[in-house]
Coordinates of C-alpha atoms in Angstrom, one line a residue:
M1 CA 25.1 -70.8 -22.4
K2 CA 26.1 -74.2 -25.0
K3 CA 23.3 -75.7 -27.6
L4 CA 23.1 -78.2 -29.6
I5 CA 21.5 -78.6 -32.3
S6 CA 20.0 -81.9 -34.0
Y7 CA 18.5 -82.6 -36.9
D8 CA 16.1 -85.2 -38.1
L9 CA 16.4 -86.4 -41.7
G10 CA 13.6 -87.9 -42.5
T11 CA 11.3 -89.2 -45.3
G12 CA 9.3 -85.9 -45.5
G13 CA 11.9 -82.9 -44.6
A14 CA 14.6 -82.0 -42.5
K15 CA 13.6 -81.0 -38.7
A16 CA 16.4 -79.0 -36.6
S17 CA 15.6 -78.3 -33.2
L18 CA 18.1 -76.0 -31.4
Y19 CA 18.9 -77.7 -27.3
D20 CA 20.9 -76.2 -24.7
S21 CA 22.9 -78.4 -22.1
S22 CA 20.2 -80.2 -20.6
L23 CA 18.2 -81.6 -23.6
N24 CA 15.7 -79.2 -22.8
T25 CA 13.8 -78.2 -26.3
L26 CA 14.1 -74.7 -27.0
A27 CA 13.0 -74.3 -30.6
R28 CA 12.3 -76.7 -34.1
S29 CA 11.9 -76.1 -37.6
F30 CA 10.9 -77.7 -40.4
V31 CA 11.8 -77.9 -44.3
E32 CA 10.2 -80.0 -46.9
Y33 CA 11.5 -81.8 -49.9
E34 CA 10.4 -83.0 -53.0
T35 CA 10.4 -87.1 -53.1
V36 CA 9.4 -88.3 -56.7
Y37 CA 8.8 -91.4 -58.1
P38 CA 9.8 -92.0 -62.3
E39 CA 8.2 -95.4 -62.8
P40 CA 6.9 -98.2 -60.7
D41 CA 8.6 -99.0 -57.7
Y42 CA 11.6 -95.8 -58.3
H43 CA 11.3 -93.6 -54.5
E44 CA 13.7 -90.8 -55.2
Q45 CA 15.3 -87.4 -54.0
S46 CA 17.5 -85.2 -54.2
P47 CA 20.5 -85.4 -51.8
K48 CA 21.3 -81.8 -52.6
D49 CA 17.5 -81.1 -51.3
W50 CA 18.7 -82.9 -47.9
W51 CA 21.7 -80.3 -47.6
N52 CA 19.4 -76.9 -48.7
S53 CA 17.0 -78.5 -46.6
I54 CA 19.5 -79.0 -43.4
V55 CA 20.9 -74.8 -44.4
E56 CA 17.4 -73.4 -44.7
S57 CA 16.1 -75.3 -41.0
T58 CA 18.9 -74.3 -39.1
K59 CA 19.2 -70.7 -40.2
K60 CA 15.3 -70.4 -39.6
L61 CA 16.1 -72.2 -35.8
L62 CA 19.1 -68.6 -35.7
K63 CA 16.6 -66.5 -36.8
E64 CA 13.9 -67.2 -34.8
T65 CA 16.0 -67.7 -31.3
G66 CA 18.4 -64.9 -31.7
T67 CA 21.2 -67.9 -30.8
D68 CA 24.6 -67.0 -31.0
P69 CA 26.3 -68.7 -33.0
E70 CA 29.1 -69.7 -30.8
E71 CA 26.9 -70.7 -27.9
V72 CA 25.8 -73.8 -30.9
V73 CA 29.3 -76.5 -29.2
C74 CA 27.3 -79.5 -31.5
L75 CA 25.6 -80.9 -34.1
A76 CA 23.8 -84.9 -34.7
L77 CA 21.7 -86.5 -37.0
S78 CA 19.0 -88.7 -36.4
G79 CA 18.6 -90.2 -40.5
A80 CA 15.8 -91.4 -42.9
S81 CA 17.7 -95.4 -43.5
L82 CA 19.1 -98.0 -46.2
V83 CA 19.6 -94.9 -48.9
T84 CA 23.6 -95.1 -50.7
V85 CA 24.9 -91.8 -52.0
P86 CA 27.2 -92.2 -54.2
L87 CA 30.9 -89.9 -54.2
D88 CA 33.5 -90.0 -56.9
A89 CA 37.4 -90.0 -56.0
Q90 CA 37.1 -86.5 -56.5
D91 CA 34.2 -86.7 -53.7
R92 CA 31.4 -85.5 -56.8
E93 CA 28.0 -86.6 -56.7
L94 CA 27.5 -89.5 -60.0
V95 CA 24.2 -89.4 -59.2
E96 CA 20.8 -86.6 -59.3
R97 CA 18.6 -88.3 -57.2
V98 CA 19.1 -91.3 -55.6
P99 CA 17.5 -94.5 -53.8
I100 CA 15.2 -93.8 -50.1
W101 CA 14.4 -96.9 -48.1
S102 CA 11.3 -97.4 -49.3
D103 CA 12.4 -97.6 -53.4
K104 CA 12.1 -101.4 -54.1
R105 CA 13.6 -101.4 -58.0
A106 CA 16.2 -104.4 -56.9
K107 CA 14.2 -107.5 -57.0
A108 CA 15.1 -108.8 -59.9
E109 CA 18.6 -108.0 -58.0
A110 CA 17.4 -109.5 -55.0
E111 CA 15.6 -112.7 -56.7
E112 CA 19.0 -113.7 -58.1
F113 CA 21.3 -113.2 -54.6
F114 CA 19.5 -115.6 -53.5
S115 CA 19.7 -118.3 -56.0
R116 CA 23.7 -118.4 -54.6
Y117 CA 23.4 -117.1 -50.8
E118 CA 20.6 -118.5 -48.7
E119 CA 17.9 -115.3 -47.8
R120 CA 17.6 -117.5 -44.4
T121 CA 21.4 -117.1 -43.8
W122 CA 21.2 -113.1 -44.5
Y123 CA 18.5 -112.6 -42.7
L124 CA 19.3 -114.5 -39.4
R125 CA 23.3 -112.4 -39.9
T126 CA 21.7 -109.3 -41.0
G127 CA 18.4 -108.9 -38.9
N128 CA 17.1 -106.8 -42.0
G129 CA 13.5 -108.0 -42.6
F130 CA 12.2 -105.3 -44.3
P131 CA 11.3 -106.7 -48.5
A132 CA 15.6 -107.3 -49.1
P133 CA 15.1 -104.6 -52.7
C134 CA 14.9 -102.2 -50.0
Y135 CA 18.3 -102.8 -48.7
S136 CA 21.5 -100.7 -49.4
I137 CA 23.4 -103.7 -51.2
F138 CA 20.7 -104.4 -53.5
K139 CA 20.0 -101.1 -54.7
L140 CA 24.4 -101.1 -55.6
I141 CA 23.8 -104.6 -57.5
W142 CA 21.1 -103.0 -59.2
L143 CA 23.4 -99.7 -60.4
K144 CA 25.9 -102.1 -61.0
K145 CA 23.9 -103.7 -63.8
H146 CA 22.2 -101.4 -64.9
K147 CA 23.7 -98.2 -64.4
P148 CA 27.9 -99.8 -65.2
E149 CA 29.2 -96.5 -66.0
I150 CA 28.7 -94.7 -62.9
Y151 CA 28.9 -97.9 -60.6
Q152 CA 32.8 -97.9 -61.8
R153 CA 33.4 -94.9 -61.3
I154 CA 32.2 -95.5 -57.5
D155 CA 34.7 -94.0 -54.7
C156 CA 32.1 -94.4 -51.6
V157 CA 28.8 -94.2 -50.6
L158 CA 26.9 -92.3 -47.7
G159 CA 23.8 -92.8 -45.9
S160 CA 21.3 -90.4 -45.6
K161 CA 23.0 -88.5 -42.1
D162 CA 26.2 -89.5 -43.5
Y163 CA 25.9 -87.6 -46.9
I164 CA 25.5 -84.3 -44.9
N165 CA 28.4 -85.6 -41.8
F166 CA 30.1 -84.8 -45.3
R167 CA 29.0 -81.6 -46.7
L168 CA 29.0 -80.7 -43.0
T169 CA 33.3 -81.6 -42.3
G170 CA 34.4 -83.3 -45.5
K171 CA 34.8 -86.2 -43.7
R172 CA 33.1 -90.3 -44.6
Y173 CA 32.0 -91.9 -41.3
M174 CA 29.0 -94.2 -40.7
D175 CA 27.9 -95.1 -37.5
Y176 CA 27.0 -98.6 -36.3
S177 CA 23.4 -97.9 -35.6
Y178 CA 23.2 -97.3 -39.9
A179 CA 25.6 -99.9 -40.9
S180 CA 22.9 -102.4 -40.1
G181 CA 21.0 -101.7 -42.6
T182 CA 22.9 -101.9 -45.9
G183 CA 22.0 -105.3 -45.8
A184 CA 25.8 -106.8 -45.4
Y185 CA 26.6 -105.3 -41.7
D186 CA 27.1 -108.8 -39.7
L187 CA 25.2 -108.0 -36.5
T188 CA 27.0 -109.9 -34.4
E189 CA 30.6 -109.4 -35.9
K190 CA 29.7 -105.9 -35.5
K191 CA 31.4 -105.0 -38.4
M192 CA 30.6 -105.3 -42.9
S193 CA 31.1 -109.2 -44.2
E194 CA 33.0 -110.3 -46.7
E195 CA 30.8 -113.4 -47.4
I196 CA 27.6 -111.1 -48.1
L197 CA 30.0 -108.1 -50.0
E198 CA 32.3 -110.9 -52.3
A199 CA 28.7 -112.5 -53.1
A200 CA 26.7 -109.7 -53.7
G201 CA 30.4 -108.7 -55.9
I202 CA 30.5 -105.8 -54.3
D203 CA 33.8 -104.2 -53.6
G204 CA 33.4 -103.5 -49.8
R205 CA 36.3 -100.5 -49.7
I206 CA 33.2 -98.6 -51.3
F207 CA 31.6 -98.4 -47.0
P208 CA 33.2 -95.8 -44.8
K209 CA 34.8 -96.7 -41.7
I210 CA 32.0 -97.7 -38.8
V211 CA 32.7 -95.3 -35.6
P212 CA 29.9 -94.9 -32.6
S213 CA 27.4 -92.5 -33.4
D214 CA 28.8 -90.6 -31.0
F215 CA 32.0 -90.5 -32.2
V216 CA 33.5 -86.5 -33.5
V217 CA 33.8 -86.9 -37.0
G218 CA 34.9 -82.9 -37.3
T219 CA 34.3 -79.2 -37.2
L220 CA 32.9 -77.1 -39.5
L221 CA 34.3 -76.2 -42.5
P222 CA 34.7 -72.6 -43.1
Q223 CA 32.1 -72.7 -46.4
A224 CA 29.8 -75.5 -43.9
A225 CA 29.9 -72.7 -41.2
K226 CA 29.4 -69.9 -43.7
E227 CA 26.1 -71.5 -45.4
L228 CA 24.9 -72.6 -41.7
G229 CA 25.4 -69.3 -39.6
L230 CA 27.5 -71.4 -37.5
G231 CA 31.6 -71.1 -36.0
E232 CA 33.6 -73.1 -38.2
H233 CA 34.5 -74.7 -33.9
T234 CA 31.3 -76.9 -34.1
K235 CA 32.0 -80.1 -33.6
V236 CA 29.6 -82.6 -35.2
A237 CA 29.2 -86.5 -34.0
C238 CA 28.9 -89.1 -36.0
G239 CA 24.7 -89.2 -35.6
G240 CA 22.6 -92.5 -36.3
V241 CA 20.0 -93.9 -37.9
D242 CA 16.2 -92.9 -37.7
N243 CA 14.8 -95.6 -36.1
A244 CA 18.1 -96.4 -33.3
C245 CA 18.0 -92.7 -32.7
M246 CA 13.9 -93.1 -32.2
A247 CA 14.4 -96.0 -30.1
L248 CA 16.9 -94.0 -27.5
G249 CA 15.2 -90.5 -27.7
S250 CA 11.4 -92.3 -26.3
V251 CA 12.5 -95.1 -24.5
A252 CA 16.4 -94.7 -23.9
N253 CA 18.8 -97.4 -23.7
V254 CA 16.7 -99.6 -20.9
D255 CA 16.9 -103.0 -21.6
G256 CA 13.3 -104.7 -22.6
S257 CA 11.8 -101.1 -23.1
V258 CA 8.9 -100.7 -25.8
Y259 CA 7.2 -97.9 -27.6
T260 CA 5.1 -97.3 -31.0
S261 CA 5.9 -94.7 -33.6
L262 CA 2.9 -93.7 -34.7
G263 CA 4.0 -91.7 -38.4
S264 CA 3.4 -92.2 -41.7
S265 CA 4.9 -95.8 -41.8
S266 CA 4.3 -97.2 -38.8
W267 CA 5.9 -99.9 -36.4
I268 CA 6.7 -101.4 -32.1
A269 CA 9.6 -101.7 -31.2
V270 CA 12.1 -102.9 -28.3
N271 CA 15.3 -102.1 -26.7
S272 CA 17.3 -105.3 -26.2
K273 CA 20.8 -107.5 -25.6
K274 CA 20.4 -109.5 -28.0
P275 CA 18.9 -109.0 -31.7
V276 CA 15.2 -110.2 -32.3
L277 CA 15.0 -113.2 -34.9
D278 CA 12.9 -114.9 -36.6
A279 CA 13.2 -116.0 -40.2
E280 CA 9.5 -116.7 -40.4
K281 CA 8.3 -113.7 -39.8
K282 CA 11.4 -111.2 -40.3
P283 CA 11.8 -108.9 -37.2
Y284 CA 13.7 -106.1 -38.7
V285 CA 16.8 -105.6 -36.6
F286 CA 18.9 -102.4 -36.1
A287 CA 22.0 -101.7 -34.3
H288 CA 21.3 -99.6 -30.8
I289 CA 23.2 -95.6 -30.7
D290 CA 24.0 -98.3 -27.1
D291 CA 26.1 -100.3 -29.4
T292 CA 26.1 -103.0 -26.0
M293 CA 21.9 -103.3 -27.8
Y294 CA 19.8 -103.7 -30.6
T295 CA 16.6 -102.7 -31.2
S296 CA 14.5 -104.9 -32.7
A297 CA 10.4 -104.3 -34.8
F298 CA 7.9 -105.4 -36.7
S299 CA 6.2 -102.6 -38.8
I300 CA 3.3 -101.6 -40.9
F301 CA 4.4 -99.6 -44.1
A302 CA 1.0 -97.6 -44.1
G303 CA -0.1 -96.0 -40.8
G304 CA -0.7 -92.6 -40.6
S305 CA -0.4 -92.9 -43.9
S306 CA -3.5 -94.8 -44.1
L307 CA -5.7 -92.0 -42.8
R308 CA -3.9 -89.8 -44.2
W309 CA -5.4 -91.8 -47.7
V310 CA -8.8 -91.7 -45.6
R311 CA -8.3 -87.9 -44.9
D312 CA -7.8 -87.0 -49.1
N313 CA -10.3 -89.5 -50.4
L314 CA -12.7 -89.6 -48.3
C315 CA -12.4 -86.7 -46.1
R316 CA -12.3 -84.0 -49.6
D317 CA -13.9 -81.5 -47.3
L318 CA -11.3 -82.1 -44.4
A319 CA -8.4 -81.9 -46.2
K320 CA -6.4 -78.6 -46.1
E321 CA -8.4 -77.4 -42.8
K322 CA -5.3 -77.2 -40.0
N323 CA -7.4 -79.6 -37.5
A324 CA -9.0 -82.3 -40.1
Y325 CA -8.4 -84.9 -38.3
D326 CA -9.9 -84.0 -35.1
V327 CA -12.8 -83.2 -37.0
M328 CA -12.7 -86.8 -38.2
T329 CA -12.0 -88.2 -34.7
K330 CA -15.3 -86.5 -33.7
E331 CA -17.6 -87.9 -36.7
I332 CA -17.0 -91.5 -35.0
L333 CA -17.9 -90.7 -31.4
D334 CA -20.9 -92.4 -31.7
V335 CA -19.7 -95.5 -34.1
P336 CA -19.5 -98.1 -32.0
E337 CA -16.9 -100.8 -32.1
G338 CA -16.6 -102.7 -35.5
A339 CA -17.9 -99.7 -37.4
G340 CA -21.1 -101.4 -38.4
G341 CA -19.0 -104.9 -39.9
V342 CA -17.3 -102.5 -41.6
I343 CA -13.2 -103.8 -41.1
F344 CA -10.2 -101.9 -43.1
N345 CA -6.8 -103.3 -43.6
P346 CA -4.3 -101.0 -44.0
S347 CA -1.6 -102.3 -46.5
L348 CA -2.1 -99.6 -49.3
A349 CA 2.2 -100.0 -49.3
G350 CA 2.2 -103.7 -50.0
G351 CA 2.8 -106.2 -47.8
T352 CA 5.5 -106.8 -44.5
S353 CA 7.4 -110.0 -43.8
Q354 CA 4.1 -110.7 -40.6
D355 CA 2.0 -111.1 -43.9
K356 CA 0.5 -113.9 -45.3
S357 CA 1.8 -112.2 -49.2
I358 CA 3.6 -109.4 -49.7
H359 CA 1.3 -108.5 -52.3
I360 CA -1.2 -108.3 -50.1
R361 CA -3.0 -104.2 -50.8
G362 CA -5.8 -102.6 -48.6
G363 CA -8.9 -103.2 -49.0
F364 CA -12.8 -102.0 -46.8
V365 CA -14.6 -105.0 -46.3
G366 CA -18.5 -105.8 -45.2
L367 CA -19.6 -102.3 -47.0
S368 CA -23.5 -102.2 -47.5
L369 CA -26.0 -99.1 -48.4
G370 CA -25.8 -97.7 -44.9
T371 CA -22.7 -97.4 -44.3
D372 CA -21.5 -93.5 -43.5
R373 CA -18.5 -91.8 -44.1
A374 CA -18.5 -92.2 -39.6
A375 CA -17.8 -95.8 -40.4
M376 CA -15.4 -95.7 -42.9
I377 CA -13.5 -93.4 -40.7
R378 CA -13.9 -95.8 -37.7
A379 CA -12.9 -98.8 -39.5
A380 CA -9.3 -97.4 -41.0
M381 CA -8.7 -96.9 -37.3
E382 CA -9.6 -99.9 -36.1
G383 CA -7.6 -101.3 -39.1
I384 CA -4.0 -99.6 -38.5
A385 CA -4.7 -101.0 -34.6
M386 CA -5.8 -103.8 -35.6
N387 CA -2.4 -104.7 -37.6
L388 CA -0.1 -103.3 -34.8
K389 CA -1.9 -105.1 -32.6
L390 CA 0.0 -108.2 -34.8
S391 CA 3.8 -106.8 -34.6
L392 CA 2.7 -106.4 -30.5
E393 CA 2.3 -110.4 -30.5
E394 CA 5.4 -111.2 -33.0
L395 CA 7.0 -109.5 -30.7
E396 CA 5.6 -110.7 -27.4
R397 CA 6.4 -114.2 -29.0
H398 CA 10.4 -113.5 -28.6
T399 CA 10.6 -111.3 -25.7
R400 CA 8.9 -110.7 -22.3
L401 CA 6.9 -106.8 -23.0
G402 CA 5.7 -104.7 -19.8
N403 CA 2.4 -103.7 -19.5
E404 CA 3.0 -99.9 -20.7
I405 CA 3.8 -98.8 -24.3
Q406 CA 4.5 -95.5 -25.0
F407 CA 3.2 -94.1 -28.0
C408 CA 5.5 -90.9 -30.9
G409 CA 4.8 -89.7 -33.7
G410 CA 1.7 -87.6 -35.2
G411 CA -1.6 -90.0 -34.9
A412 CA -0.4 -90.6 -30.6
K413 CA -2.0 -86.6 -30.4
S414 CA -5.8 -87.8 -30.7
E415 CA -6.8 -89.8 -27.0
I416 CA -9.9 -91.1 -29.2
W417 CA -7.4 -93.3 -31.2
M418 CA -4.9 -94.4 -28.1
Q419 CA -8.2 -95.3 -26.0
M420 CA -8.8 -97.5 -29.7
F421 CA -5.2 -98.9 -28.8
A422 CA -5.6 -99.7 -25.3
D423 CA -8.5 -101.9 -25.9
I424 CA -7.0 -103.4 -28.8
F425 CA -3.6 -103.8 -27.4
D426 CA -5.3 -104.4 -23.9
K427 CA -2.2 -102.6 -22.6
V428 CA -1.7 -98.9 -21.0
I429 CA -1.2 -97.1 -23.4
V430 CA 1.1 -93.8 -22.5
K431 CA 2.0 -90.2 -24.5
T432 CA 4.8 -88.1 -23.2
N433 CA 6.2 -84.9 -24.3
I434 CA 8.4 -85.8 -26.1
D435 CA 6.0 -86.6 -29.1
Q436 CA 7.0 -86.2 -32.1
D437 CA 10.9 -85.3 -31.1
A438 CA 11.3 -89.1 -30.0
A439 CA 14.7 -88.7 -32.6
S440 CA 15.6 -85.4 -32.4
L441 CA 16.5 -86.5 -28.5
G442 CA 18.2 -88.9 -29.3
A443 CA 20.2 -87.3 -32.2
A444 CA 20.7 -84.5 -28.9
A445 CA 21.9 -87.2 -26.8
I446 CA 24.5 -88.3 -29.3
A447 CA 25.2 -84.5 -29.4
A448 CA 25.9 -83.8 -25.7
K449 CA 27.8 -87.1 -25.3
A450 CA 30.2 -86.1 -27.9
A451 CA 30.6 -82.6 -26.9
G452 CA 31.5 -84.6 -23.4
M453 CA 28.2 -82.8 -22.4
M454 CA 26.1 -86.0 -21.2
E455 CA 27.8 -89.6 -19.6
D456 CA 25.3 -92.1 -19.9
Y457 CA 22.0 -91.8 -22.1
R458 CA 19.7 -93.1 -19.0
V459 CA 19.3 -89.1 -18.9
I460 CA 16.7 -89.2 -21.6
L461 CA 14.1 -90.2 -18.9
Q462 CA 14.0 -87.8 -17.0
L463 CA 12.5 -85.6 -19.9
H464 CA 9.5 -87.3 -20.3
K465 CA 7.0 -85.4 -18.7
R466 CA 3.3 -88.2 -18.6
E467 CA 0.7 -86.0 -20.5
L468 CA -1.5 -89.4 -21.3
E469 CA -2.9 -92.3 -20.0
C470 CA -5.3 -94.6 -21.5
H471 CA -5.7 -97.5 -19.6
P472 CA -7.6 -100.7 -21.2
R473 CA -11.8 -101.4 -20.9
E474 CA -12.0 -105.1 -20.3
E475 CA -15.9 -105.2 -22.5
K476 CA -13.9 -103.4 -25.3
V477 CA -11.1 -105.9 -24.6
Q478 CA -13.5 -108.8 -25.4
R479 CA -14.8 -107.0 -28.0
Y480 CA -12.1 -106.1 -30.0
K481 CA -10.5 -109.8 -29.9
K482 CA -13.4 -111.2 -31.3
L483 CA -12.9 -108.3 -33.9
Q484 CA -9.2 -109.9 -34.2
K485 CA -9.9 -113.3 -35.5
I486 CA -12.1 -111.1 -38.8
F487 CA -9.7 -108.6 -38.9
V488 CA -6.7 -111.8 -39.6
H489 CA -9.0 -114.0 -41.6
I490 CA -10.2 -111.1 -43.9
S491 CA -6.1 -109.6 -43.9
D492 CA -5.5 -113.0 -45.8
V493 CA -8.3 -113.5 -48.1
L494 CA -6.5 -110.2 -49.3
A495 CA -3.4 -111.3 -49.3
D496 CA -4.3 -114.0 -51.5
L497 CA -6.0 -111.7 -54.0
G498 CA -3.2 -110.0 -54.2
D499 CA -0.8 -113.4 -55.0
F500 CA -3.9 -114.1 -57.5
M501 CA -4.4 -110.6 -59.1
K502 CA -0.3 -110.0 -59.6
E503 CA -0.1 -113.6 -62.0
N504 CA -3.3 -112.3 -63.8
W505 CA -3.3 -108.4 -63.7

């Protein structure tokens, strides 16, 4: 029996998943790794930790399932975006830890770049709508400026999953979806922009060759095969960036299809033949795994992580409970919409392009002596949903969306929260059996295509089985429309306050 292994290399750890030839999930395992915050805006991880997690999760997967290594024919990764691992000419890592996607240390370097290259032109060419310092090109400019002795030794820079592919095969490649998050990739030309690279002062030759996601980069090196417990014949596909793999695993490659990821960070994305671009609101765009398409999204940086903050700080008695979120949601059942006048903005990790200011910070507004914990929990859940509603409205300004939105991610487990989203979005909310495995399924589909086991990615849709369907309730919809206006007003006030504090703190 032919089997596949996909890896979801995320912010918190690596998940290895075993699939059969029909892309049915057989088993999965997860291994965490650490993020280090040595200074403000510095978010770093060790590539060696990624590798160790891949090795450990693979071994666990094979042991727990009793899988014959000879049955595993292909591997593929979904990798966290906006990362560059510098290697020298001898394939040695030049730094112990690298900035991850959320690292914003390169603010000054981004500002300097835009003093000589128009920011609007850069955005419309790249579709890179996250705060600019997050993107790889600015992290490289920072490295060149602050660590010139390291930059001068760079022979190649690799993304997160491409670094793992290199450890697996010894080959250096990058796919189109990952390239589209470098800050120097031209979305329509489908290649690295010499103009942007020249303006950045970065030698484009340090980026690896760009290939399709289902391109077989090689087979396992003897040492890698030994460490993982797999055969040297095992193929490795190039894989894709996490956003594109999740889009593929959630709604395949259907034009106009929409999904919402309700994880630590949360976003709403649409697949389309053309990138959704807006120089003011700046949706962020990645090349899709299907190289004829794009996936465009608006996000909030602290979606599920805002609710986790509430759990850890307001519900400390529940923080260590496995069913903490279930208990929290049960507490809100007797709290009416609007949480007794309490509004929560979830910008705990700062603002995105859809906010009035990136300096906005989260907050509870409308607290009174009668406010209790249950009201604050409900306000947090409503605030996250209302913030994502703004993302939905922005997408609808640019492209026609259907009446159904598929949800995935940890937050989609809560039926109470999903009904809240249905009422706030005024859409039918659907959760399927794929849930948190969307990125893993996307990577598995890439592996299947690379191994010649699949021709059309639309087969993915047949694997989705509906587990939950929440319909909007008209009375609640009208109530939330009024609350949404209050939420927007408070968000703008918090953005102004963030700017004021930035100037005067």
